[in-house]
Each structure stands twice: as C-alpha cells, then as structure tokens.
Amino acid sequence: SSRPDATMMALACVSLGCAVAALLLRPAVAMVHRPNPPAWPPNVHVFGPEDEASHIETIVAEAFRKNGGQKPINHGEFSLSRFAFLFKPGEYRVDVPVGYYTQVLGLGGHPRDVAFDAPKGVFCGDGSDADISGSLNTFWRSAENFHNRRGMLWATSQGAPLRRLM
C-alpha cells in the first residue's frame, strides 16, 4: 500500500513530530508538465537568425514607440510596459534601439555567439536633446551577452547594466 499504516504514522509522529511526519509520509505529488520552450507572455520575444530583419525591427520599433525616443521628452520613463528581446545564436543585421524597461539578451554560451552587424546594432541614445538632462534620465534598461561589430552607443546614467559584451 502506498499509504502509511497507523503504526508507521504513530512511530513517525513520536520521533519527528506529527506535522513533519505527515509531510514526509504523504504520497508524492504528480509532476506538473511545463512546455519547453515556455509559453512566453506577449512582451517577451525570442528571435532567431532565420527571422526576417524587417520582422525583428517591426517588433522592436513597436516597443520603442511605447518606451523610447525623445518625443515627448524622456518618452516611456514612467511606462507600465516591459519588454525582453532574446536573440538565439547567429548574426543579425538589425538596429535595436533600447528604450525604458527593455532588456536585450544574447542566448549564446559566449558573447561572440550572437552578433549584431548593422549601423547601430543594439544601442541606447540619450533621453532628450531638448533639455539639459541628456542621458541623465536614460535608465532602467539592460543589454547582455552579444557582440556589436560596429561599436556601441549606450548613453545612460544609472540602472542600465551592460554585461558580457564584445
């Protein structure tokens, strides 16, 4: 029988305490099946080198329209929208402007596994050229684990980490 008998439960209660014994001796809970890859929410996008550049740029531009740009000044600073762009290993000939609350991640084992070869690649311009703050209000974004082959503009002040870049 998979259920402990009364004698086993009594002995376990004496030596472990009833609450602990009940947890240890209960039948195993069935494993929950989770899809792999996961079902990502609509604000998380996983791109591969087989994706058309225009498709990637359209999705990125829509996020930047909500959380980036200079009009109005520091557009997206208090937005409720969040975005994550994940890039599988390969080469991408796209520019990826990074607005507020946006994360860009290369999914390779090494930064050279994901390469951007476009005029700007992954970049963050300053928040506004219309006031004196410039990049002082450009924060809450991150980029990691890729190679920008043509250099990188990352005009930010705080809360904008760069990790494992080449």
Tab-separated table of C-alpha atoms in Angstrom, residues 45-123:
chain	number	residue	atom	x	y	z
A	45	HIS	CA	10.204	37.914	-27.977
A	46	VAL	CA	12.690	35.207	-28.942
A	47	PHE	CA	14.358	35.810	-32.299
A	48	GLY	CA	16.483	33.509	-34.422
A	49	PRO	CA	18.836	34.239	-37.300
A	50	GLU	CA	16.218	32.772	-39.646
A	51	ASP	CA	13.787	35.610	-38.784
A	52	GLU	CA	13.495	38.365	-41.363
A	53	ALA	CA	15.241	41.583	-40.322
A	54	SER	CA	12.066	43.541	-41.099
A	55	HIS	CA	10.064	41.303	-38.720
A	56	ILE	CA	12.536	41.884	-35.858
A	57	GLU	CA	12.729	45.630	-36.500
A	58	THR	CA	8.923	45.951	-36.585
A	59	ILE	CA	8.546	44.326	-33.157
A	60	VAL	CA	11.439	46.307	-31.658
A	61	ALA	CA	10.115	49.567	-33.155
A	62	GLU	CA	6.692	48.961	-31.591
A	63	ALA	CA	8.281	48.537	-28.146
A	64	PHE	CA	10.449	51.616	-28.674
A	65	ARG	CA	7.361	53.577	-29.758
A	66	LYS	CA	5.908	52.840	-26.301
A	67	ASN	CA	9.047	53.139	-24.152
A	68	GLY	CA	11.666	55.137	-26.021
A	69	GLY	CA	12.519	58.095	-28.151
A	70	GLN	CA	12.761	61.779	-27.460
A	71	LYS	CA	9.221	62.974	-28.160
A	72	PRO	CA	7.803	63.657	-25.706
A	73	ILE	CA	10.907	64.256	-23.608
A	74	ASN	CA	12.085	61.007	-21.950
A	75	HIS	CA	9.196	59.105	-23.520
A	76	GLY	CA	8.405	55.914	-21.606
A	77	GLU	CA	10.114	56.921	-18.354
A	78	PHE	CA	7.021	56.022	-16.310
A	79	SER	CA	5.542	53.449	-18.674
A	80	LEU	CA	3.902	50.302	-17.343
A	81	SER	CA	5.096	48.305	-20.387
A	82	ARG	CA	8.078	45.940	-20.092
A	83	PHE	CA	9.938	44.194	-22.924
A	84	ALA	CA	12.541	41.453	-23.307
A	85	PHE	CA	14.209	40.614	-26.620
A	86	LEU	CA	16.106	37.325	-26.639
A	87	PHE	CA	18.365	36.503	-29.583
A	88	LYS	CA	19.400	32.934	-30.387
A	89	PRO	CA	22.979	32.370	-31.568
A	90	GLY	CA	23.596	33.769	-35.032
A	91	GLU	CA	24.144	37.012	-36.922
A	92	TYR	CA	21.601	39.822	-37.060
A	93	ARG	CA	21.654	42.762	-39.452
A	94	VAL	CA	19.234	44.889	-37.447
A	95	ASP	CA	19.350	48.017	-35.339
A	96	VAL	CA	17.785	47.550	-31.909
A	97	PRO	CA	17.046	50.784	-30.036
A	98	VAL	CA	16.648	50.035	-26.325
A	99	GLY	CA	14.026	52.094	-24.507
A	100	TYR	CA	12.970	52.245	-20.883
A	101	TYR	CA	12.181	48.905	-19.187
A	102	THR	CA	13.680	46.902	-22.048
A	103	GLN	CA	16.200	44.070	-21.887
A	104	VAL	CA	18.195	42.659	-24.811
A	105	LEU	CA	19.818	39.245	-24.279
A	106	GLY	CA	22.041	37.091	-26.427
A	107	LEU	CA	21.328	33.409	-25.766
A	108	GLY	CA	24.715	32.013	-26.774
A	109	GLY	CA	27.282	30.459	-24.465
A	110	HIS	CA	29.718	33.270	-25.355
A	111	PRO	CA	29.086	36.890	-26.412
A	112	ARG	CA	30.510	36.154	-29.903
A	113	ASP	CA	27.723	33.603	-30.465
A	114	VAL	CA	25.210	36.425	-31.048
A	115	ALA	CA	26.469	39.172	-33.340
A	116	PHE	CA	24.814	42.392	-34.500
A	117	ASP	CA	26.221	43.748	-37.746
A	118	ALA	CA	24.183	46.858	-38.536
A	119	PRO	CA	24.993	50.585	-38.473
A	120	LYS	CA	23.961	50.921	-34.795
A	121	GLY	CA	23.247	47.347	-33.676
A	122	VAL	CA	21.936	47.350	-30.111
A	123	PHE	CA	22.038	50.912	-28.813
